[in-house]
Amino acid sequence: MGEQPIFSTRAHVFQIDPNTKKNWVPTSKHAVTVSYFYDSTRNVYRIISLDGSKAIINSTITPNMTFTKTSQKFGQWADSRANTVYGLGFSSEHHLSKFAEKFQEFKEAARLAKEKSQEKMELTSTPSQESAGGDLQSPLTPESINGTDDERTPDVTQNSEPRAEPAQNALPFAHSAGDRTQGLSHASSAISKHWEAELATLKGNNAKLTAALLESTANVKQWKQQLAAYQEEAERLHKRVTELECVSSQANAVHTHKAELNQTVQELEETLKVKEEEIERLKQEIDNARELQEQRDSLTQKLQEVEIRNKDLEGQLSDLEQRLEKSQSEQEAFRSNLKTLLEILDGKIFELTELRDNLAKLLECS
């Protein structure tokens, strides 16, 4: 695969409300992984975040984008292509600063890549303009075809900032979860990523096998047509040999021509054998392709089962979090009751002490 992750962090993901353009709408229930990806084939940088199997962020970085820090732990940027504004809530100011530094770094890299692409397009367009008779035409660039990113950017996403952002205490950071809760979460995430990678690989292999199958089918049809033509030619040649044998006045020429025709027939028969062997080989390749298709279907079914198991694990995780919160509440109530009981016990002990002192005084007086 040409696209690889180059930096990852965890944050809560938000998007601006498309109706009001003011309020933030959370797109993840908890902190998720947010990664920078680099596509070496297209030379572009992207920000991608997945919540389970759903992509909640898929933003291509352009030179005109700006990442803005709106608080110590919250930042945002506008994506004109997706026509939205993304917001990220981090667990610390350090994580926010690191993400902002990477954003600026990859934004500069995207700018340099765009300039190189424009230079290449100008160089390739210049010879074609000179060969066309010296017509004065400007070279085609992405900006002249689709408009610049500034022209395509809606006023709402570029010129206006959201008036409201998530409060710091509203970000549901679950740092108090137990070891078992973290284990279940990491296991489900690792299994899901593994099968997603397997499925992507199988999809690529399936596309290649499909193309090979179509090409093989076309070749088989072509060879069948050639085989039929060779058979017709062989029949015609045999008829011609018979006709020539009937002509006694040209016996010597007939024998010579007959030998040539026999040789041609033998060559055609050998060619037919080779084509038949090639057809058998292609049939075997088709059978192998079908087996791979069945394996892909089996792995797809396994992936679906893993996704169902992942959902079950998420349900168990949510149940454990609720139990943990309930247990903490019960512990707080128990501590409060214990504190009250200790205060009452201290009072009783003090009263008993006074009673003992009074009894001792009475004994001394008597």
Short mmCIF file of C-alpha atoms in Angstrom, two decimals:
data_model
loop_
_atom_site.label_atom_id
_atom_site.label_comp_id
_atom_site.label_asym_id
_atom_site.label_seq_id
_atom_site.Cartn_x
_atom_site.Cartn_y
_atom_site.Cartn_z
CA MET A 1 0.00 0.00 0.00
CA GLY A 2 1.32 3.48 -0.86
CA GLU A 3 -0.23 5.24 2.14
CA GLN A 4 1.49 4.91 5.51
CA PRO A 5 0.86 6.53 8.95
CA ILE A 6 3.65 8.94 9.99
CA PHE A 7 2.27 10.40 13.24
CA SER A 8 -0.57 9.39 15.59
CA THR A 9 -2.18 10.78 18.74
CA ARG A 10 -5.46 10.44 20.65
CA ALA A 11 -8.17 13.07 20.94
CA HIS A 12 -11.92 13.64 21.08
CA VAL A 13 -13.28 14.51 17.61
CA PHE A 14 -15.91 17.18 16.88
CA GLN A 15 -17.49 18.71 13.79
CA ILE A 16 -19.23 22.03 13.39
CA ASP A 17 -23.02 21.88 13.22
CA PRO A 18 -23.83 22.20 9.46
CA ASN A 19 -27.09 23.99 10.24
CA THR A 20 -26.05 26.62 12.78
CA LYS A 21 -22.32 26.82 11.91
CA LYS A 22 -21.80 27.72 15.58
CA ASN A 23 -22.16 24.69 17.84
CA TRP A 24 -19.86 21.68 18.02
CA VAL A 25 -21.23 18.18 17.46
CA PRO A 26 -19.17 15.27 18.92
CA THR A 27 -18.47 12.50 16.39
CA SER A 28 -16.79 10.11 18.85
CA LYS A 29 -18.06 8.87 22.21
CA HIS A 30 -14.52 8.63 23.60
CA ALA A 31 -10.96 9.52 22.66
CA VAL A 32 -9.91 7.94 19.33
CA THR A 33 -6.67 7.69 17.36
CA VAL A 34 -6.02 10.60 14.96
CA SER A 35 -3.21 9.96 12.45
CA TYR A 36 -1.32 11.77 9.71
CA PHE A 37 -0.95 9.64 6.57
CA TYR A 38 1.37 10.16 3.59
CA ASP A 39 0.36 8.84 0.17
CA SER A 40 3.62 8.39 -1.75
CA THR A 41 1.84 7.63 -5.04
CA ARG A 42 -0.08 10.93 -5.10
CA ASN A 43 2.35 12.87 -2.87
CA VAL A 44 -0.38 14.12 -0.51
CA TYR A 45 -0.84 14.24 3.26
CA ARG A 46 -4.12 13.33 4.97
CA ILE A 47 -5.57 13.38 8.49
CA ILE A 48 -7.57 10.20 9.15
CA SER A 49 -9.44 8.99 12.24
CA LEU A 50 -11.57 5.85 12.60
CA ASP A 51 -14.24 5.17 15.21
CA GLY A 52 -14.53 1.41 14.89
CA SER A 53 -14.91 0.87 11.14
CA LYS A 54 -16.36 4.35 10.45
CA ALA A 55 -14.11 7.13 9.16
CA ILE A 56 -14.97 10.27 11.16
CA ILE A 57 -12.07 12.32 9.74
CA ASN A 58 -10.74 12.10 6.16
CA SER A 59 -9.14 15.47 5.44
CA THR A 60 -6.49 16.17 2.79
CA ILE A 61 -4.00 18.84 3.90
CA THR A 62 -3.66 21.76 1.47
CA PRO A 63 -1.33 24.81 1.62
CA ASN A 64 -4.28 27.10 2.40
CA MET A 65 -5.38 25.25 5.56
CA THR A 66 -4.73 26.70 9.01
CA PHE A 67 -4.82 24.90 12.36
CA THR A 68 -6.03 27.26 15.12
CA LYS A 69 -5.60 26.75 18.87
CA THR A 70 -8.77 28.06 20.51
CA SER A 71 -7.85 26.97 24.06
CA GLN A 72 -5.10 25.12 25.93
CA LYS A 73 -6.43 21.70 24.92
CA PHE A 74 -8.61 22.38 21.85
CA GLY A 75 -7.79 23.14 18.22
CA GLN A 76 -9.65 23.30 14.90
CA TRP A 77 -9.19 23.58 11.13
CA ALA A 78 -11.51 24.11 8.15
CA ASP A 79 -11.69 21.63 5.26
CA SER A 80 -13.16 23.31 2.19
CA ARG A 81 -13.40 20.05 0.22
CA ALA A 82 -15.47 18.37 2.94
CA ASN A 83 -17.29 21.70 3.57
CA THR A 84 -16.91 21.40 7.33
CA VAL A 85 -14.78 22.41 10.32
CA TYR A 86 -13.08 19.75 12.45
CA GLY A 87 -12.28 20.19 16.15
CA LEU A 88 -10.00 18.10 18.38
CA GLY A 89 -9.97 17.99 22.19
CA PHE A 90 -6.67 16.73 23.64
CA SER A 91 -5.81 15.44 27.10
CA SER A 92 -2.95 17.93 27.54
CA GLU A 93 -1.53 21.11 26.05
CA HIS A 94 1.62 19.20 25.01
CA HIS A 95 -0.38 16.87 22.75
CA LEU A 96 -2.15 19.84 21.19
CA SER A 97 1.16 21.64 20.50
CA LYS A 98 2.69 18.50 18.98
CA PHE A 99 -0.30 18.01 16.67
CA ALA A 100 -0.16 21.69 15.61
CA GLU A 101 3.57 21.42 14.84
CA LYS A 102 2.99 18.37 12.65
CA PHE A 103 0.11 20.13 10.90
CA GLN A 104 2.36 23.08 10.02
CA GLU A 105 5.17 20.74 8.91
CA PHE A 106 2.97 18.66 6.57
CA LYS A 107 1.21 21.79 5.32
CA GLU A 108 4.59 23.17 4.21
CA ALA A 109 5.43 19.82 2.60
CA ALA A 110 2.11 19.91 0.73
CA ARG A 111 2.90 23.43 -0.48
CA LEU A 112 6.30 22.36 -1.82
CA ALA A 113 4.75 19.30 -3.51
CA LYS A 114 2.12 21.52 -5.15
CA GLU A 115 4.77 23.93 -6.46
CA LYS A 116 6.80 21.05 -7.92
CA SER A 117 3.66 19.67 -9.58
CA GLN A 118 2.88 23.07 -11.11
CA GLU A 119 6.45 23.38 -12.41
CA LYS A 120 6.22 19.95 -14.05
CA MET A 121 2.89 20.83 -15.66
CA GLU A 122 4.31 24.12 -16.98
CA LEU A 123 7.36 22.31 -18.42
CA THR A 124 5.19 19.69 -20.15
CA SER A 125 2.76 22.28 -21.50
CA THR A 126 5.47 24.58 -22.97
CA PRO A 127 6.65 22.22 -25.80
CA SER A 128 3.07 21.55 -26.89
CA GLN A 129 2.42 25.30 -27.11
CA GLU A 130 5.53 25.87 -29.26
CA SER A 131 4.61 23.03 -31.66
CA ALA A 132 1.09 24.40 -32.11
CA GLY A 133 2.38 27.42 -34.05
CA GLY A 134 3.34 29.77 -31.25
CA ASP A 135 -0.17 30.49 -29.96
CA LEU A 136 0.01 32.41 -26.70
CA GLN A 137 -1.80 30.25 -24.19
CA SER A 138 -1.21 29.97 -20.48
CA PRO A 139 -0.23 26.49 -19.17
CA LEU A 140 -3.00 24.46 -17.63
CA THR A 141 -2.71 24.22 -13.88
CA PRO A 142 -5.00 22.76 -11.25
CA GLU A 143 -5.99 26.30 -10.30
CA SER A 144 -7.04 27.24 -13.86
CA ILE A 145 -9.14 24.09 -14.19
CA ASN A 146 -10.80 23.72 -10.80
CA GLY A 147 -10.04 27.08 -9.23
CA THR A 148 -7.71 27.66 -6.31
CA ASP A 149 -8.44 26.33 -2.87
CA ASP A 150 -9.34 29.88 -1.85
CA GLU A 151 -11.92 30.13 -4.65
CA ARG A 152 -13.45 26.77 -3.79
CA THR A 153 -13.54 27.48 -0.05
CA PRO A 154 -16.96 28.56 1.21
CA ASP A 155 -17.03 31.84 3.18
CA VAL A 156 -18.45 30.08 6.18
CA THR A 157 -15.57 27.66 6.67
CA GLN A 158 -12.71 30.07 5.88
CA ASN A 159 -13.73 33.48 7.17
CA SER A 160 -15.85 32.69 10.19
CA GLU A 161 -14.83 30.79 13.31
CA PRO A 162 -17.30 28.85 15.46
CA ARG A 163 -18.59 30.95 18.32
CA ALA A 164 -18.82 28.05 20.72
CA GLU A 165 -16.34 25.30 21.45
CA PRO A 166 -16.58 22.31 23.78
CA ALA A 167 -15.95 23.16 27.39
CA GLN A 168 -12.84 21.64 28.89
CA ASN A 169 -14.79 19.77 31.53
CA ALA A 170 -17.16 18.36 28.90
CA LEU A 171 -14.50 16.18 27.26
CA PRO A 172 -15.09 12.64 28.50
CA PHE A 173 -11.52 11.57 29.28
CA ALA A 174 -11.68 8.17 30.94
CA HIS A 175 -8.29 8.09 32.70
CA SER A 176 -9.72 6.30 35.78
CA ALA A 177 -10.68 3.08 33.93
CA GLY A 178 -9.27 -0.19 35.30
CA ASP A 179 -6.68 -2.51 33.72
CA ARG A 180 -9.35 -4.87 32.48
CA THR A 181 -11.20 -2.10 30.69
CA GLN A 182 -8.03 -0.95 28.90
CA GLY A 183 -7.18 -4.53 27.95
CA LEU A 184 -10.52 -5.13 26.30
CA SER A 185 -10.30 -1.84 24.40
CA HIS A 186 -6.77 -2.46 23.09
CA ALA A 187 -7.58 -6.07 22.10
CA SER A 188 -10.67 -5.11 20.11
CA SER A 189 -8.82 -2.27 18.38
CA ALA A 190 -5.86 -4.49 17.41
CA ILE A 191 -8.11 -7.26 16.05
CA SER A 192 -10.15 -4.77 14.03
CA LYS A 193 -7.05 -3.14 12.49
CA HIS A 194 -5.57 -6.56 11.63
CA TRP A 195 -8.65 -7.73 9.75
CA GLU A 196 -9.08 -4.36 8.04
CA ALA A 197 -5.53 -4.68 6.67
CA GLU A 198 -6.25 -8.28 5.58
CA LEU A 199 -9.45 -7.16 3.82
CA ALA A 200 -7.64 -4.30 2.02
CA THR A 201 -4.96 -6.75 0.80
CA LEU A 202 -7.59 -9.20 -0.41
CA LYS A 203 -9.46 -6.45 -2.23
CA GLY A 204 -6.25 -5.52 -4.08
CA ASN A 205 -5.55 -9.16 -4.95
CA ASN A 206 -9.17 -9.62 -6.04
CA ALA A 207 -8.92 -6.62 -8.39
CA LYS A 208 -5.74 -8.04 -9.94
CA LEU A 209 -7.25 -11.51 -10.33
CA THR A 210 -10.41 -10.05 -11.86
CA ALA A 211 -8.34 -8.14 -14.43
CA ALA A 212 -6.30 -11.27 -15.20
CA LEU A 213 -9.48 -13.31 -15.52
CA LEU A 214 -11.01 -10.84 -17.98
CA GLU A 215 -7.80 -10.77 -19.98
CA SER A 216 -7.61 -14.56 -20.01
CA THR A 217 -11.25 -14.83 -21.13
CA ALA A 218 -10.58 -12.41 -23.99
CA ASN A 219 -7.49 -14.39 -25.00
CA VAL A 220 -9.45 -17.66 -24.94
CA LYS A 221 -12.09 -16.20 -27.25
CA GLN A 222 -9.41 -14.90 -29.60
CA TRP A 223 -7.64 -18.24 -29.67
CA LYS A 224 -10.89 -20.08 -30.34
CA GLN A 225 -11.47 -17.81 -33.32
CA GLN A 226 -7.91 -18.46 -34.52
CA LEU A 227 -8.44 -22.21 -34.03
CA ALA A 228 -11.62 -22.14 -36.11
CA ALA A 229 -9.79 -20.15 -38.81
CA TYR A 230 -6.91 -22.65 -38.77
CA GLN A 231 -9.34 -25.56 -39.10
CA GLU A 232 -11.09 -23.89 -42.03
CA GLU A 233 -7.70 -23.23 -43.62
CA ALA A 234 -6.68 -26.87 -43.10
CA GLU A 235 -9.88 -28.12 -44.72
CA ARG A 236 -9.41 -25.74 -47.60
CA LEU A 237 -5.83 -26.91 -48.05
CA HIS A 238 -6.86 -30.56 -47.99
CA LYS A 239 -9.46 -29.85 -50.68
CA ARG A 240 -6.84 -28.02 -52.67
CA VAL A 241 -4.47 -30.99 -52.38
CA THR A 242 -7.21 -33.31 -53.66
CA GLU A 243 -7.91 -31.02 -56.58
CA LEU A 244 -4.23 -30.83 -57.45
CA GLU A 245 -3.86 -34.61 -57.31
CA CYS A 246 -6.66 -34.91 -59.87
CA VAL A 247 -4.72 -32.84 -62.37
CA SER A 248 -2.37 -35.35 -64.05
CA SER A 249 -0.73 -32.80 -66.30
CA GLN A 250 0.74 -31.02 -63.35
CA ALA A 251 1.76 -34.06 -61.33
CA ASN A 252 5.22 -32.84 -60.37
CA ALA A 253 3.99 -29.40 -59.31
CA VAL A 254 1.16 -31.02 -57.42
CA HIS A 255 3.53 -33.26 -55.45
CA THR A 256 5.74 -30.30 -54.57
CA HIS A 257 2.81 -28.17 -53.57
CA LYS A 258 1.35 -31.11 -51.68
CA ALA A 259 4.53 -31.46 -49.64
CA GLU A 260 4.42 -27.76 -48.84
CA LEU A 261 0.78 -28.01 -47.87
CA ASN A 262 1.45 -31.05 -45.69
CA GLN A 263 4.19 -29.15 -43.94
CA THR A 264 1.86 -26.20 -43.45
CA VAL A 265 -0.78 -28.56 -42.07
CA GLN A 266 1.71 -30.05 -39.64
CA GLU A 267 2.74 -26.57 -38.48
CA LEU A 268 -0.91 -25.65 -38.01
CA GLU A 269 -1.52 -28.83 -36.03
CA GLU A 270 1.44 -28.04 -33.78
CA THR A 271 0.12 -24.52 -33.32
CA LEU A 272 -3.29 -25.95 -32.41
CA LYS A 273 -1.69 -28.20 -29.79
CA VAL A 274 0.13 -25.24 -28.26
CA LYS A 275 -3.09 -23.22 -28.18
CA GLU A 276 -4.97 -26.10 -26.56
CA GLU A 277 -2.30 -26.38 -23.88
CA GLU A 278 -2.56 -22.64 -23.32
CA ILE A 279 -6.34 -22.94 -22.98
CA GLU A 280 -5.92 -25.69 -20.37
CA ARG A 281 -3.48 -23.51 -18.44
CA LEU A 282 -5.90 -20.58 -18.52
CA LYS A 283 -8.71 -22.83 -17.28
CA GLN A 284 -6.52 -23.85 -14.35
CA GLU A 285 -5.79 -20.18 -13.59
CA ILE A 286 -9.53 -19.48 -13.63
CA ASP A 287 -10.09 -22.29 -11.13
CA ASN A 288 -7.36 -20.86 -8.91
CA ALA A 289 -9.00 -17.44 -9.14
CA ARG A 290 -12.30 -18.93 -8.02
CA GLU A 291 -10.59 -20.56 -5.04
CA LEU A 292 -9.07 -17.22 -4.07
CA GLN A 293 -12.50 -15.64 -4.38
CA GLU A 294 -13.89 -18.22 -1.98
CA GLN A 295 -11.03 -17.52 0.45
CA ARG A 296 -11.81 -13.79 0.23
CA ASP A 297 -15.47 -14.43 1.00
CA SER A 298 -14.46 -16.59 3.97
CA LEU A 299 -12.17 -13.89 5.35
CA THR A 300 -14.88 -11.28 4.81
CA GLN A 301 -17.25 -13.39 6.88
CA LYS A 302 -14.59 -13.73 9.60
CA LEU A 303 -14.14 -9.97 9.58
CA GLN A 304 -17.87 -9.50 10.07
CA GLU A 305 -17.75 -11.91 12.99
CA VAL A 306 -14.83 -9.98 14.49
CA GLU A 307 -16.78 -6.72 14.09
CA ILE A 308 -19.73 -8.27 15.93
CA ARG A 309 -17.38 -9.44 18.67
CA ASN A 310 -15.86 -5.98 18.78
CA LYS A 311 -19.32 -4.50 19.35
CA ASP A 312 -19.89 -7.00 22.16
CA LEU A 313 -16.58 -6.02 23.73
CA GLU A 314 -17.54 -2.37 23.48
CA GLY A 315 -20.81 -3.19 25.25
CA GLN A 316 -18.89 -5.01 27.99
CA LEU A 317 -16.55 -2.05 28.27
CA SER A 318 -19.47 0.34 28.68
CA ASP A 319 -21.01 -1.97 31.31
CA LEU A 320 -17.70 -2.10 33.21
CA GLU A 321 -17.43 1.67 33.14
CA GLN A 322 -20.95 1.97 34.56
CA ARG A 323 -20.11 -0.57 37.25
CA LEU A 324 -16.94 1.32 38.10
CA GLU A 325 -18.85 4.58 38.43
CA LYS A 326 -21.47 2.88 40.60
CA SER A 327 -18.76 1.31 42.77
CA GLN A 328 -17.07 4.66 43.22
CA SER A 329 -20.39 6.23 44.23
CA GLU A 330 -21.01 3.46 46.75
CA GLN A 331 -17.50 3.89 48.16
CA GLU A 332 -18.08 7.60 48.59
CA ALA A 333 -21.38 6.95 50.39
CA PHE A 334 -19.72 4.34 52.62
CA ARG A 335 -16.93 6.74 53.49
CA SER A 336 -19.47 9.42 54.37
CA ASN A 337 -21.41 7.03 56.62
CA LEU A 338 -18.22 5.79 58.23
CA LYS A 339 -17.14 9.37 58.94
CA THR A 340 -20.51 10.11 60.56
CA LEU A 341 -20.28 6.94 62.64
CA LEU A 342 -16.77 7.87 63.80
CA GLU A 343 -17.99 11.30 64.88
CA ILE A 344 -20.83 9.71 66.89
CA LEU A 345 -18.40 7.20 68.40
CA ASP A 346 -16.03 10.00 69.40
CA GLY A 347 -18.92 11.75 71.15
CA LYS A 348 -19.88 8.60 73.04
CA ILE A 349 -16.27 7.98 74.06
CA PHE A 350 -16.04 11.55 75.36
CA GLU A 351 -19.27 11.09 77.35
CA LEU A 352 -17.96 7.81 78.85
CA THR A 353 -14.72 9.52 79.79
CA GLU A 354 -16.61 12.25 81.63
CA LEU A 355 -18.78 9.62 83.35
CA ARG A 356 -15.68 7.74 84.48
CA ASP A 357 -14.13 10.91 85.86
CA ASN A 358 -17.34 11.74 87.74
CA LEU A 359 -17.53 8.25 89.20
CA ALA A 360 -13.90 8.49 90.27
CA LYS A 361 -14.57 11.78 92.01
CA LEU A 362 -17.60 10.31 93.79
CA LEU A 363 -15.53 7.39 94.96
CA GLU A 364 -12.85 9.74 96.29
CA CYS A 365 -15.44 11.86 98.10
CA SER A 366 -17.00 8.83 99.74
#
